[in-house]
Coordinates of N, CA and C in Angstrom, one line a residue:
M196 N -72.7 24.9 -201.1 CA -72.4 24.0 -202.3 C -71.0 23.8 -202.4
N197 N -70.1 24.8 -202.3 CA -68.7 24.7 -202.4 C -68.1 23.6 -201.5
G198 N -68.6 23.7 -200.2 CA -68.1 22.7 -199.2 C -68.4 21.3 -199.6
E199 N -69.6 21.1 -200.2 CA -70.0 19.7 -200.7 C -69.1 19.3 -201.8
L200 N -68.8 20.2 -202.8 CA -67.9 19.9 -203.9 C -66.5 19.6 -203.4
Q201 N -66.1 20.3 -202.4 CA -64.7 20.1 -201.9 C -64.7 18.7 -201.2
E202 N -65.8 18.4 -200.5 CA -65.8 17.1 -199.8 C -65.8 16.0 -200.8
L203 N -66.6 16.2 -201.9 CA -66.6 15.2 -203.0 C -65.2 15.0 -203.6
G204 N -64.5 16.1 -203.9 CA -63.2 16.0 -204.4 C -62.2 15.3 -203.5
R205 N -62.3 15.6 -202.2 CA -61.5 15.0 -201.2 C -61.8 13.5 -201.1
A206 N -63.1 13.1 -201.2 CA -63.4 11.7 -201.1 C -62.9 10.9 -202.3
V207 N -62.9 11.5 -203.5 CA -62.4 10.8 -204.7 C -60.9 10.6 -204.5
K208 N -60.2 11.7 -204.0 CA -58.7 11.6 -203.8 C -58.4 10.6 -202.7
Q209 N -59.2 10.6 -201.7 CA -58.9 9.6 -200.6 C -59.1 8.2 -201.1
A210 N -60.1 7.9 -201.9 CA -60.3 6.5 -202.4 C -59.1 6.2 -203.3
Q211 N -58.7 7.2 -204.2 CA -57.6 6.9 -205.1 C -56.3 6.7 -204.3
Y212 N -56.0 7.4 -203.2 CA -54.8 7.3 -202.4 C -54.8 5.9 -201.8
R213 N -55.9 5.5 -201.2 CA -56.0 4.2 -200.6 C -55.8 3.1 -201.6
Q214 N -56.4 3.2 -202.8 CA -56.2 2.2 -203.8 C -54.7 2.1 -204.3
H215 N -54.1 3.3 -204.5 CA -52.7 3.3 -204.9 C -51.8 2.7 -203.9
R216 N -52.0 3.0 -202.6 CA -51.1 2.5 -201.6 C -51.2 1.0 -201.6
A217 N -52.5 0.5 -201.6 CA -52.7 -1.0 -201.6 C -52.1 -1.7 -202.8
L218 N -52.2 -1.1 -204.0 CA -51.7 -1.6 -205.2 C -50.1 -1.6 -205.2
D219 N -49.5 -0.5 -204.8 CA -48.1 -0.4 -204.8 C -47.5 -1.4 -203.8
S220 N -48.1 -1.6 -202.7 CA -47.6 -2.6 -201.7 C -47.7 -4.0 -202.3
A221 N -48.9 -4.4 -202.8 CA -49.1 -5.7 -203.3 C -48.2 -6.0 -204.6
L222 N -48.1 -5.0 -205.4 CA -47.3 -5.2 -206.7 C -45.8 -5.5 -206.4
S223 N -45.3 -5.0 -205.2 CA -43.9 -5.2 -204.9 C -43.6 -6.7 -204.7
T224 N -44.6 -7.5 -204.5 CA -44.4 -9.0 -204.3 C -44.0 -9.6 -205.6
V225 N -44.3 -9.0 -206.8 CA -43.8 -9.5 -208.0 C -42.8 -8.6 -208.7
G226 N -42.1 -7.8 -207.8 CA -41.0 -7.0 -208.3 C -41.3 -5.8 -209.1
T227 N -42.5 -5.2 -209.0 CA -42.9 -4.1 -209.8 C -43.6 -3.0 -208.9
T228 N -43.8 -1.9 -209.5 CA -44.5 -0.8 -208.7 C -45.8 -0.4 -209.5
L229 N -46.6 0.4 -208.9 CA -47.8 0.9 -209.6 C -47.5 1.6 -210.9
A230 N -46.5 2.5 -210.9 CA -46.1 3.2 -212.1 C -45.6 2.3 -213.1
Q231 N -44.8 1.3 -212.7 CA -44.2 0.4 -213.7 C -45.3 -0.5 -214.3
W232 N -46.2 -1.0 -213.5 CA -47.3 -1.8 -213.9 C -48.2 -1.0 -214.9
D233 N -48.4 0.3 -214.6 CA -49.2 1.1 -215.5 C -48.5 1.2 -216.9
A234 N -47.2 1.4 -216.8 CA -46.4 1.5 -218.1 C -46.5 0.2 -218.9
L235 N -46.3 -0.9 -218.2 CA -46.4 -2.2 -218.8 C -47.7 -2.4 -219.5
R236 N -48.8 -2.0 -218.8 CA -50.1 -2.2 -219.3 C -50.3 -1.3 -220.6
A237 N -49.8 -0.1 -220.5 CA -49.9 0.8 -221.7 C -49.1 0.2 -222.9
I238 N -48.0 -0.3 -222.6 CA -47.2 -0.8 -223.7 C -47.8 -2.1 -224.2
G239 N -48.3 -2.9 -223.3 CA -49.0 -4.1 -223.7 C -50.3 -3.9 -224.6
R240 N -51.0 -2.8 -224.3 CA -52.2 -2.4 -225.0 C -51.9 -1.8 -226.4
T241 N -50.7 -1.1 -226.5 CA -50.4 -0.5 -227.7 C -48.9 -0.7 -228.1
P242 N -48.6 -2.0 -228.4 CA -47.2 -2.3 -228.8 C -46.7 -1.4 -229.9
G243 N -45.5 -0.9 -229.8 CA -45.0 0.0 -230.9 C -45.2 1.4 -230.6
A244 N -45.9 1.8 -229.5 CA -46.2 3.2 -229.3 C -45.0 3.9 -228.9
S245 N -45.0 5.2 -229.2 CA -43.9 6.1 -228.9 C -44.0 6.5 -227.4
A246 N -42.9 7.1 -226.9 CA -42.8 7.5 -225.5 C -43.8 8.6 -225.3
R247 N -44.0 9.5 -226.3 CA -45.0 10.6 -226.1 C -46.4 10.0 -225.9
E248 N -46.8 9.0 -226.7 CA -48.1 8.4 -226.6 C -48.2 7.7 -225.3
L249 N -47.2 7.0 -224.9 CA -47.2 6.2 -223.6 C -47.2 7.2 -222.4
A250 N -46.5 8.3 -222.5 CA -46.5 9.2 -221.4 C -48.0 9.8 -221.2
A251 N -48.6 10.1 -222.3 CA -50.0 10.6 -222.2 C -50.9 9.5 -221.6
A252 N -50.7 8.3 -222.1 CA -51.6 7.2 -221.6 C -51.4 6.9 -220.1
T253 N -50.3 7.2 -219.6 CA -50.0 6.9 -218.2 C -50.0 8.2 -217.3
F254 N -50.4 9.3 -217.8 CA -50.6 10.5 -217.1 C -49.2 11.0 -216.5
Q255 N -48.2 10.9 -217.3 CA -46.8 11.3 -216.9 C -46.3 12.3 -218.0
S256 N -45.3 13.1 -217.5 CA -44.6 13.9 -218.5 C -43.7 13.0 -219.4
E257 N -43.3 13.5 -220.5 CA -42.4 12.7 -221.4 C -41.1 12.4 -220.7
Q258 N -40.6 13.4 -219.9 CA -39.3 13.2 -219.2 C -39.5 12.1 -218.2
A259 N -40.6 12.1 -217.4 CA -40.8 11.1 -216.3 C -41.0 9.7 -216.9
F260 N -41.7 9.7 -218.0 CA -41.9 8.4 -218.7 C -40.6 7.9 -219.2
G261 N -39.8 8.7 -219.8 CA -38.5 8.3 -220.3 C -37.6 7.7 -219.3
A262 N -37.6 8.3 -218.1 CA -36.8 7.7 -217.0 C -37.4 6.4 -216.6
L263 N -38.7 6.3 -216.5 CA -39.3 5.0 -216.1 C -39.0 3.9 -217.1
V264 N -39.2 4.2 -218.4 CA -39.0 3.2 -219.4 C -37.5 2.8 -219.5
G265 N -36.6 3.7 -219.1 CA -35.2 3.4 -219.0 C -35.0 2.3 -218.0
R266 N -35.6 2.5 -216.8 CA -35.5 1.5 -215.8 C -36.1 0.1 -216.2
L267 N -37.3 0.2 -216.9 CA -37.9 -1.0 -217.3 C -37.1 -1.8 -218.4
T268 N -36.4 -1.0 -219.2 CA -35.5 -1.6 -220.2 C -34.3 -2.3 -219.5
A269 N -33.7 -1.6 -218.5 CA -32.6 -2.2 -217.8 C -33.0 -3.4 -217.1
Q270 N -34.3 -3.5 -216.6 CA -34.8 -4.7 -216.0 C -35.1 -5.9 -217.0
G271 N -35.1 -5.5 -218.3 CA -35.3 -6.6 -219.3 C -36.8 -6.8 -219.5
V272 N -37.7 -5.9 -219.1 CA -39.1 -6.2 -219.4 C -39.7 -5.4 -220.5
V273 N -38.9 -4.4 -221.0 CA -39.3 -3.5 -222.1 C -38.2 -3.5 -223.1
E274 N -38.5 -3.4 -224.3 CA -37.5 -3.3 -225.4 C -37.9 -2.1 -226.3
R275 N -36.9 -1.3 -226.5 CA -37.1 -0.1 -227.4 C -36.5 -0.5 -228.8
R276 N -37.3 -0.2 -229.9 CA -36.9 -0.5 -231.2 C -37.0 0.7 -232.1
P277 N -36.1 0.8 -233.1 CA -36.3 1.9 -234.0 C -37.6 1.8 -234.8
G278 N -38.2 2.9 -235.0 CA -39.5 3.0 -235.8 C -39.2 3.8 -237.0
H279 N -40.3 4.3 -237.5 CA -40.2 5.2 -238.7 C -39.6 6.5 -238.4
G280 N -38.6 6.9 -239.2 CA -37.9 8.2 -238.9 C -37.1 8.1 -237.6
R281 N -37.4 9.1 -236.7 CA -36.7 9.1 -235.4 C -37.5 8.5 -234.3
R282 N -38.6 7.9 -234.7 CA -39.5 7.3 -233.7 C -38.9 6.1 -233.0
I283 N -39.0 6.0 -231.7 CA -38.6 4.8 -231.0 C -39.9 4.1 -230.5
E284 N -40.0 2.8 -230.9 CA -41.2 2.0 -230.5 C -40.9 1.2 -229.2
H285 N -41.9 1.0 -228.5 CA -41.8 0.3 -227.2 C -42.6 -1.0 -227.3
H286 N -41.9 -2.1 -226.8 CA -42.6 -3.4 -226.8 C -42.2 -4.2 -225.5
L287 N -43.1 -5.0 -225.1 CA -42.8 -5.9 -223.9 C -41.9 -7.0 -224.4
T288 N -41.0 -7.4 -223.5 CA -40.3 -8.6 -223.7 C -41.1 -9.8 -223.2
S289 N -40.6 -11.0 -223.4 CA -41.4 -12.1 -222.8 C -41.4 -12.0 -221.2
A290 N -40.3 -11.5 -220.7 CA -40.2 -11.3 -219.2 C -41.2 -10.2 -218.8
G291 N -41.4 -9.2 -219.7 CA -42.4 -8.1 -219.4 C -43.8 -8.7 -219.5
E292 N -44.0 -9.5 -220.4 CA -45.4 -10.1 -220.5 C -45.7 -11.0 -219.3
R293 N -44.7 -11.7 -218.8 CA -44.9 -12.5 -217.5 C -45.1 -11.6 -216.3
T294 N -44.3 -10.5 -216.2 CA -44.5 -9.6 -215.1 C -45.9 -8.9 -215.2
L295 N -46.3 -8.5 -216.4 CA -47.6 -7.9 -216.5 C -48.7 -8.9 -216.1
A296 N -48.6 -10.1 -216.6 CA -49.7 -11.1 -216.2 C -49.7 -11.3 -214.7
A297 N -48.6 -11.4 -214.1 CA -48.6 -11.6 -212.6 C -49.1 -10.3 -211.9
A298 N -48.7 -9.2 -212.4 CA -49.2 -7.9 -211.8 C -50.7 -7.7 -212.0
D299 N -51.2 -8.1 -213.2 CA -52.6 -8.0 -213.4 C -53.4 -8.8 -212.5
K300 N -53.0 -10.0 -212.2 CA -53.7 -10.9 -211.2 C -53.7 -10.3 -209.8
I301 N -52.6 -9.7 -209.4 CA -52.5 -9.1 -208.1 C -53.4 -7.9 -208.1
A302 N -53.4 -7.1 -209.1 CA -54.2 -5.9 -209.2 C -55.7 -6.2 -209.1
D303 N -56.1 -7.3 -209.8 CA -57.5 -7.7 -209.8 C -57.9 -8.0 -208.3
E304 N -57.0 -8.7 -207.6 CA -57.4 -9.0 -206.2 C -57.4 -7.8 -205.3
V305 N -56.5 -6.9 -205.5 CA -56.4 -5.7 -204.7 C -57.7 -4.8 -205.0
L306 N -58.0 -4.6 -206.3 CA -59.1 -3.8 -206.6 C -60.4 -4.4 -206.2
A307 N -60.5 -5.7 -206.2 CA -61.7 -6.4 -205.7 C -61.9 -6.1 -204.2
T308 N -60.8 -6.0 -203.5 CA -60.9 -5.7 -202.1 C -61.3 -4.2 -201.9
C309 N -60.6 -3.3 -202.7 CA -60.9 -1.9 -202.6 C -62.3 -1.5 -202.8
F310 N -63.0 -2.2 -203.7 CA -64.3 -1.9 -204.1 C -65.3 -2.9 -203.5
S311 N -64.9 -3.7 -202.6 CA -65.8 -4.8 -202.0 C -67.0 -4.2 -201.2
A312 N -66.9 -3.0 -200.7 CA -68.0 -2.4 -200.0 C -69.1 -2.0 -200.9
L313 N -68.9 -2.0 -202.2 CA -69.9 -1.6 -203.1 C -70.5 -2.8 -203.8
P314 N -71.8 -3.0 -203.9 CA -72.4 -4.0 -204.7 C -72.1 -3.8 -206.2
A315 N -72.2 -4.8 -207.0 CA -71.9 -4.7 -208.4 C -72.6 -3.6 -209.1
A316 N -73.9 -3.4 -208.7 CA -74.7 -2.3 -209.4 C -74.1 -0.9 -209.0
D317 N -73.7 -0.8 -207.8 CA -73.1 0.5 -207.4 C -71.7 0.7 -208.1
R318 N -70.9 -0.3 -208.2 CA -69.7 -0.2 -208.9 C -69.9 0.2 -210.4
A319 N -70.9 -0.4 -211.0 CA -71.3 0.0 -212.4 C -71.7 1.4 -212.5
T320 N -72.5 1.9 -211.5 CA -72.9 3.3 -211.5 C -71.7 4.2 -211.3
L321 N -70.9 3.9 -210.4 CA -69.7 4.7 -210.2 C -68.8 4.8 -211.4
L322 N -68.6 3.6 -212.1 CA -67.8 3.6 -213.3 C -68.5 4.5 -214.4
D323 N -69.8 4.4 -214.5 CA -70.5 5.2 -215.5 C -70.4 6.7 -215.2
L324 N -70.5 7.1 -213.9 CA -70.4 8.5 -213.5 C -69.0 9.0 -213.8
L325 N -68.0 8.2 -213.5 CA -66.6 8.6 -213.7 C -66.3 8.7 -215.2
R326 N -66.8 7.8 -216.0 CA -66.6 7.9 -217.4 C -67.3 9.2 -218.0
R327 N -68.4 9.5 -217.5 CA -69.1 10.7 -217.9 C -68.3 12.0 -217.6
L328 N -67.7 12.0 -216.4 CA -66.9 13.1 -216.0 C -65.6 13.2 -216.8
N329 N -65.0 12.1 -217.1 CA -63.8 12.1 -217.9 C -64.1 12.4 -219.4
A330 N -65.2 12.0 -219.9 CA -65.6 12.3 -221.2 C -65.8 13.8 -221.4
E331 N -66.4 14.4 -220.4 CA -66.6 15.9 -220.4 C -65.3 16.6 -220.4
E332 N -64.4 16.1 -219.6 CA -63.0 16.8 -219.5 C -62.3 16.6 -220.8
A333 N -62.4 15.5 -221.5 CA -61.7 15.3 -222.7 C -62.4 16.1 -223.9
G334 N -63.7 16.4 -223.7 CA -64.4 17.0 -224.8 C -64.3 18.5 -224.9

């Protein structure tokens, strides 16, 4: 049984690695990276979120997210604004919104290719299974 679980874990990691490489390569055509696109998506989903919230949403440490958002701010795609108390809020600029839209289109194409070997029903089953695993972890 342990060998089967290890093989399952490795297969999940291998699929993720292949997907990440393909996304990172394709996203470079619009001047962004996988990590940057993920941060832009998180900020776009929750405008005004703090760095702590965004770090958690992007699976990064606060320090790593802070460095990343510093680069995004320097590129003019993210804006930091004072919030309540010492809170700093994060928002996309119009350039950030354009970058996110272009990156989303590319990501959709890459992900369609990555999952093309699976019929729609299998993709739905896989998504359901992963959601169940992630819900168990969060619970």
